[in-house]
Each structure stands twice: as structure tokens, then as C-alpha cells.
XYZ file of C-alpha atoms in Angstrom:
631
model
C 41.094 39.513 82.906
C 39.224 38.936 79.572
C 35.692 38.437 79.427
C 34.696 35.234 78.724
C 31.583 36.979 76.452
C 33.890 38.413 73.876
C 34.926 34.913 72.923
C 32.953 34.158 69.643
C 30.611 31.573 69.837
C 31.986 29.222 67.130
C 35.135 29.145 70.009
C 32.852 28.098 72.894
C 31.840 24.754 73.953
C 28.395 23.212 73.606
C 27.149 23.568 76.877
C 24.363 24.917 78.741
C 25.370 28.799 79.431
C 27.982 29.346 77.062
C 26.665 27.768 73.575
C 23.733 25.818 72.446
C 23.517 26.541 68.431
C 20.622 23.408 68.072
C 18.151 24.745 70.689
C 15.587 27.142 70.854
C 14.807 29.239 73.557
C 11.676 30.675 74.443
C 11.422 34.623 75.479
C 11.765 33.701 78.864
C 14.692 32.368 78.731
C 16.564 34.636 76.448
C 15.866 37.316 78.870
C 17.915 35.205 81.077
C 20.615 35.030 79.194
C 20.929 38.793 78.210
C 20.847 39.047 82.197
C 23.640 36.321 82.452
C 25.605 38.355 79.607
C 24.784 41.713 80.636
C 23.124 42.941 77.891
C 19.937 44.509 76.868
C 18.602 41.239 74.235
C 19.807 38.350 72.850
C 19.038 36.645 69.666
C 19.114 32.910 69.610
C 22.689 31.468 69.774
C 22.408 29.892 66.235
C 21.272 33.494 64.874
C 24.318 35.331 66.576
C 26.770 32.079 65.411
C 25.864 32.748 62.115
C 25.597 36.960 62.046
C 29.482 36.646 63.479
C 30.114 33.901 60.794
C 29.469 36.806 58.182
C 31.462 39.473 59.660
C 34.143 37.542 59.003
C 32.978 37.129 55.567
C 32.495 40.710 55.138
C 36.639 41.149 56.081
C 37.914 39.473 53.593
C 38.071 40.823 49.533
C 35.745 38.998 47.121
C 37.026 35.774 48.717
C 34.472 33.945 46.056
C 37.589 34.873 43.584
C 39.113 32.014 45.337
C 38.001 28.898 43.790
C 40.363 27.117 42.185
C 41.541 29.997 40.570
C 45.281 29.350 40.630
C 44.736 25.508 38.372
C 45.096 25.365 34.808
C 42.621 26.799 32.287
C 43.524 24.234 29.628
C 41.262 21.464 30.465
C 43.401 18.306 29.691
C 44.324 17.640 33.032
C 42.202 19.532 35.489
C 38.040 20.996 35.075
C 35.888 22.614 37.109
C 31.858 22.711 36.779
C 29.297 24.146 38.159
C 25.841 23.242 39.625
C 23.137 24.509 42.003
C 21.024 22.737 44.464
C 17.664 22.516 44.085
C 16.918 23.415 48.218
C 19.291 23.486 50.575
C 22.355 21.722 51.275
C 24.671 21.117 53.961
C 27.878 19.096 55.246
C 28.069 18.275 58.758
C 31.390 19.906 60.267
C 31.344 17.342 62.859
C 33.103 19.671 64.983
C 30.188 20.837 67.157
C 27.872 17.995 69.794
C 24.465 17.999 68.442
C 24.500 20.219 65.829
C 24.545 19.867 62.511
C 26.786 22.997 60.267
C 28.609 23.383 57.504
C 32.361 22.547 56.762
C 33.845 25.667 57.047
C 38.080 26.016 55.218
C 40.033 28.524 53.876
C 39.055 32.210 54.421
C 35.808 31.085 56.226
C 33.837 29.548 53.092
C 31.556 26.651 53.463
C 32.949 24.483 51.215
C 32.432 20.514 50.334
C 35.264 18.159 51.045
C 37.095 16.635 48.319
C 36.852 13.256 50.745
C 32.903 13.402 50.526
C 33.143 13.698 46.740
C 35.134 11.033 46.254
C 33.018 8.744 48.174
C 29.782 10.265 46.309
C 31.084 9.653 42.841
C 32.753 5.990 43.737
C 28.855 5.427 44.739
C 28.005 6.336 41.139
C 30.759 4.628 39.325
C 30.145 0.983 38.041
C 32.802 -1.295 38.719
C 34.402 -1.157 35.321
C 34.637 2.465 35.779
C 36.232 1.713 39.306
C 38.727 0.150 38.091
C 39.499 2.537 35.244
C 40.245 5.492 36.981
C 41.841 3.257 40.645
C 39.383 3.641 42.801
C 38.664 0.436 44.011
C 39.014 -0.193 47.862
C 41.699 -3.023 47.445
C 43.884 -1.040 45.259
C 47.425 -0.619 45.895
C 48.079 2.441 43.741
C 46.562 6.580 43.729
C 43.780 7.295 42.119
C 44.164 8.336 38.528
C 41.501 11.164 39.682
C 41.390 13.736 42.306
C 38.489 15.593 44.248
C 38.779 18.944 44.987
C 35.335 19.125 46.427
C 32.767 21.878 45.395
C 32.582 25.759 46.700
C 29.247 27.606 46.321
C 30.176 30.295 44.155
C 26.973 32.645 44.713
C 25.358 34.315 47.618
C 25.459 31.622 49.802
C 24.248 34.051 52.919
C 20.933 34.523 52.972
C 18.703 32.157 54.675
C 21.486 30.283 56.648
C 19.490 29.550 59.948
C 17.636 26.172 58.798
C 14.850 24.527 61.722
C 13.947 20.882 62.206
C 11.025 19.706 63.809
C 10.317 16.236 64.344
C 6.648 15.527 65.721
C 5.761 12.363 64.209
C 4.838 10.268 67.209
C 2.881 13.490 68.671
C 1.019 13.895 65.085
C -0.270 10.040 64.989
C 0.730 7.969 67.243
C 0.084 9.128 71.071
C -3.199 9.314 72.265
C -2.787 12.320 74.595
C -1.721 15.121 72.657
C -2.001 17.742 75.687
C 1.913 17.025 75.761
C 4.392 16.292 73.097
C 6.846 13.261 73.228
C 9.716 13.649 74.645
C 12.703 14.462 72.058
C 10.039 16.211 69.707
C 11.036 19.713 70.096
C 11.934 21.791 67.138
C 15.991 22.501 66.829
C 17.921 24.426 64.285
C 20.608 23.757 62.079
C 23.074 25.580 59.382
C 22.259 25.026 56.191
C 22.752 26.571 52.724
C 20.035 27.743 50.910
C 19.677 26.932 46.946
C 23.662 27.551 46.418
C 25.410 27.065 43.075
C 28.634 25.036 43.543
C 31.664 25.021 41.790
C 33.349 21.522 41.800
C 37.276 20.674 40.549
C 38.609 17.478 39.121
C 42.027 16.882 37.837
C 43.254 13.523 36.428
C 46.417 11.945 35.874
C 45.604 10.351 32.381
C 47.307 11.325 29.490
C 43.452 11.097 27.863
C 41.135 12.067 30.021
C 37.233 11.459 29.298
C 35.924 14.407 30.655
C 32.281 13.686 29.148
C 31.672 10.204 31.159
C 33.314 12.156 34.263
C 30.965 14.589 34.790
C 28.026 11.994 33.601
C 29.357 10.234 36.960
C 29.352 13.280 39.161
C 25.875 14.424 38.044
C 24.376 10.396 38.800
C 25.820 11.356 42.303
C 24.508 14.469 42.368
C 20.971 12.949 41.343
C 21.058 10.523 44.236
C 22.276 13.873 46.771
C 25.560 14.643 48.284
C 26.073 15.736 51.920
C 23.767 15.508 54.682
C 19.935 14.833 55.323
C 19.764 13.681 51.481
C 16.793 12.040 52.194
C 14.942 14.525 53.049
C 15.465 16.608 49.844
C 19.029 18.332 50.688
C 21.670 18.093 48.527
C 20.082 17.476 45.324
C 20.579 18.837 41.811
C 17.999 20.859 40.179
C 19.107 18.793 37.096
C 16.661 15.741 36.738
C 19.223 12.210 37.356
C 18.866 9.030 39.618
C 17.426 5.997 39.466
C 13.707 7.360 39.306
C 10.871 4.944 40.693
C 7.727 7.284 40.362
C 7.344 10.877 38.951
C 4.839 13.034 38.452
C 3.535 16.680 37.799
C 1.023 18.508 41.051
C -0.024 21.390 42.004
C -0.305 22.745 45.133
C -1.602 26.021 47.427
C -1.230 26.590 51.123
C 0.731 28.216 54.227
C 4.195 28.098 54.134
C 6.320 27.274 56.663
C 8.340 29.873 58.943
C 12.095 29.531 59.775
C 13.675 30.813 63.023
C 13.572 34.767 62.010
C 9.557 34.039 61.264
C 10.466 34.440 57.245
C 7.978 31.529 55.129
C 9.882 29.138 53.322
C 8.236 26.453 50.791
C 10.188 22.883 51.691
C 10.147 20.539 49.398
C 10.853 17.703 52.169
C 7.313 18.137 53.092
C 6.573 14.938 50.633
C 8.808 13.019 52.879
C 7.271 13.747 55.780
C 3.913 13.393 54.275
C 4.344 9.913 53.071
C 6.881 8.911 55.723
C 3.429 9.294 57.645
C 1.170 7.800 55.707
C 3.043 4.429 55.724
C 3.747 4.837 59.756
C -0.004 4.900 59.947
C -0.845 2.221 56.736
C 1.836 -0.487 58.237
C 1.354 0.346 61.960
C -2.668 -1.079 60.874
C -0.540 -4.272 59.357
C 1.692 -4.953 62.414
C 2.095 -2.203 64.675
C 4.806 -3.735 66.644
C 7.181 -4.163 63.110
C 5.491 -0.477 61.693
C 8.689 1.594 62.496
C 11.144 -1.219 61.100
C 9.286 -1.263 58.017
C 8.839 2.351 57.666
C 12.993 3.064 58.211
C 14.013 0.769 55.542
C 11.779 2.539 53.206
C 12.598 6.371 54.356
C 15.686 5.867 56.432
C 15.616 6.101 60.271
C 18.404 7.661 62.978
C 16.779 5.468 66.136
C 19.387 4.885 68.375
C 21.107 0.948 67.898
C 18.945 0.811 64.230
C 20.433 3.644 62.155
C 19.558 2.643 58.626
C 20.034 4.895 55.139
C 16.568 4.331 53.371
C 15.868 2.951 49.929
C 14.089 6.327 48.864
C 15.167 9.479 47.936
C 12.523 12.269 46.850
C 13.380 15.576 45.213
C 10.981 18.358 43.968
C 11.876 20.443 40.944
C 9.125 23.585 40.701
C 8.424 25.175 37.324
C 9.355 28.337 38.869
C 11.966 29.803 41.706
C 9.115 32.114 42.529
C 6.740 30.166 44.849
C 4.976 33.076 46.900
C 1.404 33.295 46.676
C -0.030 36.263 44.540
C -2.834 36.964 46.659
C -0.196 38.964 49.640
C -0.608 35.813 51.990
C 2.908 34.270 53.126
C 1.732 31.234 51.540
C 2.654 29.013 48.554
C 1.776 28.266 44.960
C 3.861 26.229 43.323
C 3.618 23.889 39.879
C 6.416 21.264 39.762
C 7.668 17.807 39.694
C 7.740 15.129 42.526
C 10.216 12.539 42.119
C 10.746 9.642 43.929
C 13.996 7.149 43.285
C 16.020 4.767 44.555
C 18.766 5.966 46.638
C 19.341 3.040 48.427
C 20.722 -0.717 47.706
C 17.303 -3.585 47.182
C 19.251 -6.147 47.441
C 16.501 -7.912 45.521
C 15.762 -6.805 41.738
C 12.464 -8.789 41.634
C 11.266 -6.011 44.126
C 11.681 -3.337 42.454
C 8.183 -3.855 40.555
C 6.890 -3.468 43.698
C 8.451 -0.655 45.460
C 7.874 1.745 42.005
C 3.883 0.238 43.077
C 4.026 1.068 46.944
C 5.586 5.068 46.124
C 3.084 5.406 43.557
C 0.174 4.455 45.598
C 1.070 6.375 49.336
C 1.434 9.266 46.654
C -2.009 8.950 45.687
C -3.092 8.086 49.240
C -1.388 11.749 50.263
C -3.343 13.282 47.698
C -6.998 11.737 48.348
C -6.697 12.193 52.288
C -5.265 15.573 52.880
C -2.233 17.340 51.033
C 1.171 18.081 51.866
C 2.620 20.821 54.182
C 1.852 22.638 56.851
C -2.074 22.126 58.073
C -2.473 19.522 55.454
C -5.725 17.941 57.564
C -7.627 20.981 56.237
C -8.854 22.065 52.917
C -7.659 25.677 52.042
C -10.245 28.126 53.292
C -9.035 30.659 50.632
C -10.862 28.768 48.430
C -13.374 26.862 50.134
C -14.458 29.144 53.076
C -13.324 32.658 51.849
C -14.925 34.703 54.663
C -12.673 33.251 57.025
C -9.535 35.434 56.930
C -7.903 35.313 60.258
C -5.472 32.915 59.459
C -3.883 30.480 56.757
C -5.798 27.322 57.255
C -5.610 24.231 55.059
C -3.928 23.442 51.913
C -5.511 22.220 48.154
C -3.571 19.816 45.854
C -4.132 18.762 42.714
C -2.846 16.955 39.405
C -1.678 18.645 37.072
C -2.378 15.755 33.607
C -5.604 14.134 34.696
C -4.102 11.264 33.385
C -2.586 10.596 36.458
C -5.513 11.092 38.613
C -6.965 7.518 39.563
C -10.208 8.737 41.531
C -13.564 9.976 39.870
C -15.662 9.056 42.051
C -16.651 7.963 45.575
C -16.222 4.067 44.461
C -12.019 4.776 42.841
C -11.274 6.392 46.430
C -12.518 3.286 47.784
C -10.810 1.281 45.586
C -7.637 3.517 45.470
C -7.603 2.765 49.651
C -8.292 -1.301 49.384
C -5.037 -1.057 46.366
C -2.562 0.673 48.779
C -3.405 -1.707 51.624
C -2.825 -4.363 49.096
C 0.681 -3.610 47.906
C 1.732 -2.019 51.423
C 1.073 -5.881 52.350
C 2.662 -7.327 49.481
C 5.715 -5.131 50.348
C 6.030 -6.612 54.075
C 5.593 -9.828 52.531
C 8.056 -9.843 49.716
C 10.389 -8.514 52.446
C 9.867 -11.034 54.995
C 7.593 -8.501 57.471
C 5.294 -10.001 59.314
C 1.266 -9.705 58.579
C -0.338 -9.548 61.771
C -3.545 -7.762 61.263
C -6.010 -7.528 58.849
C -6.911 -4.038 57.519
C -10.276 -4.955 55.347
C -12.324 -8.211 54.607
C -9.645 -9.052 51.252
C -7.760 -11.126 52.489
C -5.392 -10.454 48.592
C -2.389 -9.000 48.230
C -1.530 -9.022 44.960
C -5.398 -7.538 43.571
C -8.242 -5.186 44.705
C -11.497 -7.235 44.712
C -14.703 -5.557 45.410
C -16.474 -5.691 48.868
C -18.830 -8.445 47.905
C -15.923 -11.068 46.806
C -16.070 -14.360 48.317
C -13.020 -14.606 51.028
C -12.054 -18.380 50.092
C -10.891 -17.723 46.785
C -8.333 -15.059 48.292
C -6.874 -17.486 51.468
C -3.712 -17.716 50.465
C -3.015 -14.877 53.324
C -4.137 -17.112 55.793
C -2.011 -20.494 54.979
C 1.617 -20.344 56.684
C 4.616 -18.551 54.624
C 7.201 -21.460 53.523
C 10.208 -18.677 54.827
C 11.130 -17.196 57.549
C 9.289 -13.510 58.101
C 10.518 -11.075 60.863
C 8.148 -11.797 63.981
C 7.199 -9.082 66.663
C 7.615 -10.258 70.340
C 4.582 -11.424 71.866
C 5.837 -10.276 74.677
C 6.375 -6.947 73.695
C 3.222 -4.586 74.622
C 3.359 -1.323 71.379
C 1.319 1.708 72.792
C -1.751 1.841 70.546
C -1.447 4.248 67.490
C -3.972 6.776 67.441
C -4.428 6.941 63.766
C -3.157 3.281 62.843
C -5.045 3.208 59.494
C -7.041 -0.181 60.580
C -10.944 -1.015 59.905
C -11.472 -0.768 63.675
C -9.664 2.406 64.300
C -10.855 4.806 60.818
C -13.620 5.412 59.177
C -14.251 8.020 56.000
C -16.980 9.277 54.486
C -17.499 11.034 51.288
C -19.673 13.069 49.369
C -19.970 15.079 45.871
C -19.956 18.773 46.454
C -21.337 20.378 43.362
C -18.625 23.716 43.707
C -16.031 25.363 46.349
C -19.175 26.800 47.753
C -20.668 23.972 48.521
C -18.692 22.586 52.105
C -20.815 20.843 54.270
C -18.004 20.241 56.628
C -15.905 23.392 56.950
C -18.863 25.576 58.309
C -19.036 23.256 61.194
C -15.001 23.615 62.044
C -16.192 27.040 62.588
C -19.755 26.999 64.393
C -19.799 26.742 67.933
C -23.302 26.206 68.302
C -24.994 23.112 69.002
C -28.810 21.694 70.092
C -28.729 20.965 74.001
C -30.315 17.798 72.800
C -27.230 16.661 70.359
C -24.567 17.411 73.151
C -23.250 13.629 74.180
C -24.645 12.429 77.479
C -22.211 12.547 80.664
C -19.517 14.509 78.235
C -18.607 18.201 77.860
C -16.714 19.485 74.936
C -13.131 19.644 75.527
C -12.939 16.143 77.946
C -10.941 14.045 75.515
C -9.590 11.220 77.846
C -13.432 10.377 78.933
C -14.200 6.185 77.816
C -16.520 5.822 74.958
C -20.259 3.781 76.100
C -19.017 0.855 74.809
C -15.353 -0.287 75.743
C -15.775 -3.830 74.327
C -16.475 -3.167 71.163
C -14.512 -0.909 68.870
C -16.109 2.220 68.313
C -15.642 2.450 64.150
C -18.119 -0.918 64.539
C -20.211 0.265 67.651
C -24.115 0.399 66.178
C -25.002 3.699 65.707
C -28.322 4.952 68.079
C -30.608 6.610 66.303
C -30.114 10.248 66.735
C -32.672 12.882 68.039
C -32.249 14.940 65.516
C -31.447 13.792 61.980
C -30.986 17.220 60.151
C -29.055 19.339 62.454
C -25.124 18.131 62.859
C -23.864 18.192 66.431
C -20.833 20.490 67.290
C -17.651 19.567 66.366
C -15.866 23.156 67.106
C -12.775 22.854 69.395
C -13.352 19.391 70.577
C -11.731 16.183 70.442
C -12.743 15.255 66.957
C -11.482 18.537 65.790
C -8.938 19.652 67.740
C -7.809 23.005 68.887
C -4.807 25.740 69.051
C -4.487 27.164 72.611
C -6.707 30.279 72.765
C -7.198 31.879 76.280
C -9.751 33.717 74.875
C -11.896 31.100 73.962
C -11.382 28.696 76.477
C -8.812 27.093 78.743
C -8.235 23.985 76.185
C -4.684 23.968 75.401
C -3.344 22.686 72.034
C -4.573 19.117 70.478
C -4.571 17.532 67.185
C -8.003 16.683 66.896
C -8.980 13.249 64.822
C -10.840 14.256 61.775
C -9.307 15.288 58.546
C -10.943 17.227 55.733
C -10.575 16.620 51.816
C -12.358 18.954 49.041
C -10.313 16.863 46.386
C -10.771 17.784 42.909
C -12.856 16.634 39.784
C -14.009 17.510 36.802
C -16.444 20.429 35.868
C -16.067 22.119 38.977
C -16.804 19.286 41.186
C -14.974 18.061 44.305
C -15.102 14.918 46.676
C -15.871 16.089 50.057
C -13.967 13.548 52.259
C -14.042 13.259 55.645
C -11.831 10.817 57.519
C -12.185 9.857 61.326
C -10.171 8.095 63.748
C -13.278 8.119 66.391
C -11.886 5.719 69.221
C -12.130 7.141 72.786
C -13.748 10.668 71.226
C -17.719 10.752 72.417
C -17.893 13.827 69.997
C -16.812 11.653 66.710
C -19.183 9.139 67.870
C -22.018 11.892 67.697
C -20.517 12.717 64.711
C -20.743 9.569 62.560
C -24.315 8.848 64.019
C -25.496 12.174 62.087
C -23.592 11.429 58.907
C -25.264 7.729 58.920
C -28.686 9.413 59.114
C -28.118 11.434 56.317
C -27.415 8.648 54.107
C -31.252 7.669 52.799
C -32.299 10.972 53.285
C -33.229 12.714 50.094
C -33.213 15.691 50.932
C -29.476 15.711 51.788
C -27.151 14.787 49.280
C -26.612 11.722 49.976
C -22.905 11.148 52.395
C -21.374 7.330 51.460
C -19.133 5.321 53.857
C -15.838 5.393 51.913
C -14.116 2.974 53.645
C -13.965 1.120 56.562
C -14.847 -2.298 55.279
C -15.892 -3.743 58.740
């Protein structure tokens, strides 16, 4: 009787003890599964699906020779071209439950479906074009054109063993971050990595225009092909689409590791920056309507509300070489960020204000944090070089100052009261509901100073003649721990005359602390303990005067900071703490120090902000400024 382990795992069913490719086991139980197999060691399923994938590769000749090579060389009635994908790309089979892999034909290639490029370039056609070549829905006849989809045409091998993690409602919206969501683990995928595709045509025309063909294919290719578009697969490295915003950064920091623990700089860390930023800048608007609002933008895949999103990002580096020179596996990397639209607005008028909203959560990104992996931190390579255990932080930066709209502790203000303006002219234009009010401006449309008189802005408080999309009042959200609201964030700023000159990151690191500074009836690392003064919210809560108005308290591993499990150090397990930490970049050799703080229900933050408020008058200190909140 065979063994049911020598059938290959792309033969087996998706099923717990026979083939999983999406999940990721731990050590623990991979050792169960050698035992169940009878083997020494296992590798993850995905790993071994793909390392038998290859050895069938590896038994066939130069199979690569394949494409199209048996259609006419001519060029009248059939081309071929080729292009390579910026990142990665990928087709979902469809064959396998909960995983997505490529389409797999003829002598095992991945290959593109002549079906999904149809369908990409009648998205990029105009209906005059449409009906040129018969490719309207309601037509009777063939197509004058046919899609022989796309092969990739270089190593397409390396790197196939792609990982998603989805961790947004653990990274800002739960309060308890001891345990992660449910349906927030990481899973894996198969994916190519930056592969160079051949596609065919051939047309029936007697006179083929082969020039406005391929101007088509590549306006598809701008807006992606295949899977997971929005989040950067699929795209050209040529620049095409319907671009909103673009501009020219910089950027440093640790890279991200794939399955086999190899880094890997992805560019759909924008996405999920931004994505972010807008769950957190909305969810302060109307936290009910947040996610609806959010999904329409970026796309969404909740279950009943699937939506394709109106944005599409891709990032084209200067270079293909992104590894940091310094022998760190980290990045540094010079290159465009482009936003466009990839989706329908099925209102022109709002266009104005969509290319506003992408261009001002890009800013936002860039004053608050960065982008990637430990974005809350500023890059310690820079700022806190002794520290060389690990990769912390990252450091972004413009490349043309010309598009860098903060000089000074006043523009970051401003640049935060302008995104809450046109994130609320956004809802409003598309019938989303206001229901709270971030800051004392009450206008959507400007961004007055502090001191402006409310009544001549009130046209936010008089009823909208149209219907807007209500939340249910009866509907209780779960609070969002860092809903960007005046009653929930605070952030403070200073100007640090060099890298050198961190006031903040020396304290991430310090353990010590004055008996006398350490909060009454609290011990560092009790997180879920109520703040003094439930009633009122603690960004507004009047700040006692401390006993000590030169010394900082300490903020190391404790709720305001946060903490990776270290048994070594203490029993607190792993928590994203509720500061972030900004050395953002000016002239001369200046920075802004920001700090930003999402204090409710943290004793330690509380201590926190009481010490920076005494430092504000003092003259010996340079002098720490309350950014924003407005309150």
C-alpha cells in the first residue's frame, strides 16, 4: 500500500495534517509533524510546496524557450513585449482554500491568463477603443484581438515564499495588547518576486495599430494586473496611471524578514502606513463609520463589504540595490512614491480633493513616524549610535525641500489642523457622517490659527441639506486606542540642535528612576490600572505639579513605551506601548524632536506629560512646546 507521504503536496487537500501552505507553524509544532511523517525535520508546508514546485522545474530543458516561440516573427498580425514588475506579482490559482498561488500551465510555469489580460486592458480601453477592436460586453461578434497572457521570462525562482501579516486592529485599535486579535496572525503566500514578463497579442485586422495597443496594455499595467494590486503587486516599473500625488523620499531602517528569515524592502509599507494613519485620523471623526471610510479609500476584504479601493500606490527606487552599506540587514533606499487612482470616483468634482487628502496623510506619515518596520522610533544608527543590539527605528526624509511643508514647531501644528481639515471635507463631500470634533476649528475647507473666533467657521454645526451615512446609535464601537482625537493624543515638540542632541531616546533606554517620580499606587508594567481621574479625559486632566521638575520619570518598558518579551528582564510579555518618537529633519543640521502620546488609562504617560509641562518656562531647558492637542 502506498504511503500517503510520497504524495506531493500540491496533490493533497487543504486540511489540517496533510496540507496547510497559508499557515505558519511554530517549532513545536513542526516537530509534530516530522513525528506524524516519520522524519527527522520538516520545513514549513509552503517552503516544501514550493522546493518540489522547482524540481519539477529543474526536469524539464530550458522550458523558458517556450514562450510563444512557435507564432510568427513578422509582426503584422501577432507581437509579443516584454515588461518587469516593479515588486512582486502574483495570480491567484484559485485552486487551493485559503491560499493565495500562482497560476501554474504548461510544463509547470507560472504564467498569467490570457482571460485576466483581457479584462485588464478592456479596463484601460476607452469606449471608442472598445468598440474598435469588439470588445464591448454586448457584442455579438470575436474580438478583433486576442490575449495570450504574459510568461515571466527570467529567474522567476528566487524569493517565491511571500508572508502577510495583518495586525492593524492589534497596532491601534485594542486597548489590551497582551493578546492579538483574533484573525491577525501572519500567513504566507506564493508570489513572484520582481519577474520580467513576456506578453503576446495577435489581431485579426488587416492594419493593426500596434503603437496605441501596447499604450493600452502599459495604462493597465500602470493601474496593476493580478492580485493584491493595491498593495503594490503587480505594477510596472514603468511610470503610467492616473497619478494623484508623487513625490521623491528618502528613507533608512530595518527591513523586513520573509519566512526563510532573508530581509526584504516592501514597498507596500506606504499602504500600510497611511492605511493607518486615516484608520486612526477618521476613527477621531466618527469612529463607528472609520473602517467604511477607510475601505473605500484603500480597499477592504471584510466579510459582506468587500470593496476594491480608489487608491493604488507604487514605489519606483533609484536603484535595485536597497541594502544598507553599513553590514546591517537594513534598508536605504532613494525613490519615488506614487499614489493614483485605481479605482472609479464616481464624482469628478472630488477629485480636487482626494489628490488633497493623499498628499496630506503623506505628510502626516512623514512628521509622526516613518514607514516600515519599527516606524514609532527614530533610527538609533543615527541618533543613539552606542546602542547596537538591535535595528531600532527608522529616519525619513525629502528628498527636494520643496516639498517639505514643516520648518518649524508652528507648520507641524498647522500641517496636523490641515489634514484634519480635508480628512473632514472628504467624509463630507462623500456623504460620511461628522460626529466628533477633533480641534476647536470647527472649518473644513481652511486651517485657521488657534485664536480664531469659532462663529465665523459654524457652518459645521448647521444641518447638511443631503442625506450623509449615519452610524447606529445603537451600535456600541470598542474605543480606539490611538483614535487621533484632542481627548485621546497629545504631542510635543522641540528643536534639537544635532543627531546628538535626543532628549527622548536616552530615556527609552534608562531604567532608572527617583523613588519620588514613580506614580502613586502603580508599578511599572500594570497597564490595565484606571487613571486618578476617570471623569475627565486624561489629555485634559490638570497636570499636578511635579516633585521634581528637572529629572524625567521612567518611561523604560512600561505602558507608555512598550516592551518586546524579555525573560531576562522581566516577566512583561510583548506590548505596543503609546508614545511615538520623531527626530524629523531641518535645515543646517537641525531636527524636530516630536513626541506623540496617546496617554489614556497609562499612569506612566500621565507622569510623563506632567514633566514635559514643567519644562516649558524653564530656561534652562530648551524649551518643549505642546504641538497639538488643541483642547
Amino acid at each position: 500500500m502506498p504511503d500517503k507521504n510520497d504524495v506531493p503536496l500540491m496533490f493533497r487537500s487543504q486540511v489540517e495534517g496533510r496540507c496547510q501552505l497559508h499557515r505558519i507553524y511554530k517549532s513545536q509544532h513542526l516537530h509534530e509533524i516530522a513525528q506524524q511523517e516519520q522524519v527527522d525535520r520538516v520545513d514549513q508546508y509552503s517552503v516544501r510546496w514550493v522546493n518540489q514546485w522547482l524540481e519539477s522545474q529543474s526536469e524539464t530543458e530550458n522550458p523558458l524557450s517556450f514562450s510563444f516561440k512557435n507564432y510568427p516573427k513578422d509582426g503584422t498580425h501577432f507581437q509579443a513585449e516584454e515588461y518587469t514588475i516593479s515588486w512582486r506579482f502574483v495570480t491567484n490559482g484559485g485552486q487551493d482554500d485559503d491560499v493565495i498561488r500562482p497560476v501554474i500551465g504548461v510544463f509547470g510555469l507560472p504564467f498569467y491568463p490570457g482571460s485576466s489580460m483581457k479584462g485588464a486592458f478592456c479596463q484601460a480601453c476607452t469606449e471608442e477603443q472598445k468598440q474598435r477592436y469588439g470588445l464591448t460586453k454586448n457584442s455579438d461578434r470575436p474580438s478583433l484581438l486576442r490575449f495570450h497572457g504574459g510568461y515571466p521570462i527570467n529567474d522567476w525562482t528566487k524569493q517565491l515564499v511571500d508572508i502577510v501579516h495583518p495586525q492593524w486592529k492589534w497596532q491601534m485599535k485594542v486597548t489590551d495588547t497582551t493578546k492579538k486579535p483574533e484573525g491577525e496572525s501572519a500567513f504566507t503566500l506564493i508570489s513572484l518576486y520582481q519577474p520580467t514578463l513576456k506578453f503576446g497579442i495577435s489581431s485579426l485586422l488587416p492594419e493593426t495599430n500596434w503603437n496605441e495597443i501596447w499604450e493600452i496594455w502599459e495604462r493597465a499595467l500602470g493601474s496593476g494586473i493580478g492580485c493584491r494590486v493595491s498593495t503594490g503587486y503587480g505594477l510596472a516599473n514603468e511610470t503610467t496611471g492616473n497619478v494623484l500625488y508623487q513625490v521623491k523620499l528618502h528613507g533608512v531602517g530595518g527591513a523586513s524578514k520573509l519566512l526563510n528569515n532573508k530581509a526584504e524592502f516592501r514597498t507596500n509599507i506606504f499602504r500600510a502606513a497611511l492605511r493607518g494613519h486615516a484608520l486612526r485620523l477618521f476613527s477621531g471623526l466618527n469612529p463607528t463609520l472609520a473602517e467604511d471610510i477607510v475601505d473605500e479609500l484603500f480597499g477592504g476584504i471584510r466579510s459582506g463589504k468587500e470593496k476594491v479601493g480608489l487608491l493604488g500606490m507604487k514605489f519606483h527606487p533609484e536603484s535595485p540595490e536597497w541594502l544598507s552599506a553599513d553590514g546591517n540587514e537594513a534598508y536605504d533606499v532613494t525613490g519615488d512614491l506614487i499614489w493614483q487612482l485605481s479605482g472609479k470616483l464616481d464624482n469628478t468634482e472630488h477629485r480636487p480633493c482626494l489628490e488633497n487628502l493623499v498628499e496630506k496623510l503623506t505628510q502626516f506619515g512623514m512628521l509622526v513616524g516613518g514607514f516600515g518596520k519599527s516606524w514609532r522610533r527614530a533610527d538609533h544608527r543615527i541618533f543613539h549610535p552606542r546602542y547596537t543590539k538591535h535595528l531600532i527605528g527608522c529616519h525619513w526624509s525629502w528628498v527636494e525641500e520643496d516639498n517639505n511643508p514643516v520648518k518649524s514647531l508652528d507648520d507641524a501644528t498647522k500641517l496636523i489642523e490641515e489634514t484634519l481639515n480635508v480628512a473632514k471635507e472628504w467624509m463630507q463631500k462623500r456623504d460620511f457622517e461628522v460626529t466628533e470634533h477633533t480641534s476647536n476649528q470647527e472649518s473644513s475647507t481652511s486651517s485657521p490659527t488657534p485664536n480664531q473666533n469659532n462663529t465665523q467657521n459654524s457652518q459645521l454645526k448647521k444641518p447638511i441639506p443631503r442625506l450623509v451615512k449615519k452610524q447606529n446609535p445603537t451600535t456600541q464601537e470598542a474605543e480606539w486606542r490611538e483614535k487621533w482625537h484632542r481627548h485621546n493624543v497629545q504631542v510635543w515638540g522641540r528643536i534639537a540642535e544635532n543627531a546628538a542632541d535626543s532628549k527622548i531616546i536616552p530615556l527609552l533606554h534608562s531604567p532608572q528612576q527617583s523613588r519620588n517620580q514613580q506614580p502613586q499606587n502603580q508599578r511599572r508594567g500594570n497597564y490595565n490600572q484606571p487613571t486618578q481621574n476617570q471623569s475627565i479625559p486624561l489629555a485634559l486632566q490638570k497636570a499636578p505639579k511635579p516633585n521634581s521638575q528637572t529629572s524625567p520619570p521612567s518611561i523604560y518598558r512600561t505602558c507608555l513605551t512598550g516592551c518586546v518579551k524579555d525573560d531576562r528582564k522581566s516577566n512583561d510579555p510583548t506590548r505596543i506601548g503609546r508614545l511615538w518618537h520623531r527626530m524629523y529633519p531641518l535645515k543646517d543640521g537641525k531636527y524636530l524632536e516630536l513626541v506623540t502620546i496617546f496617554p489614556k488609562g497609562c499612569a506612566e504617560a500621565e507622569a510623563f506629560i506632567n514633566w514635559l509641562s514643567s519644562l516649558k518656562n524653564q530656561k534652562n531647558q530648551k524649551e518643549w512646546k505642546q504641538v497639538w492637542c488643541i483642547g
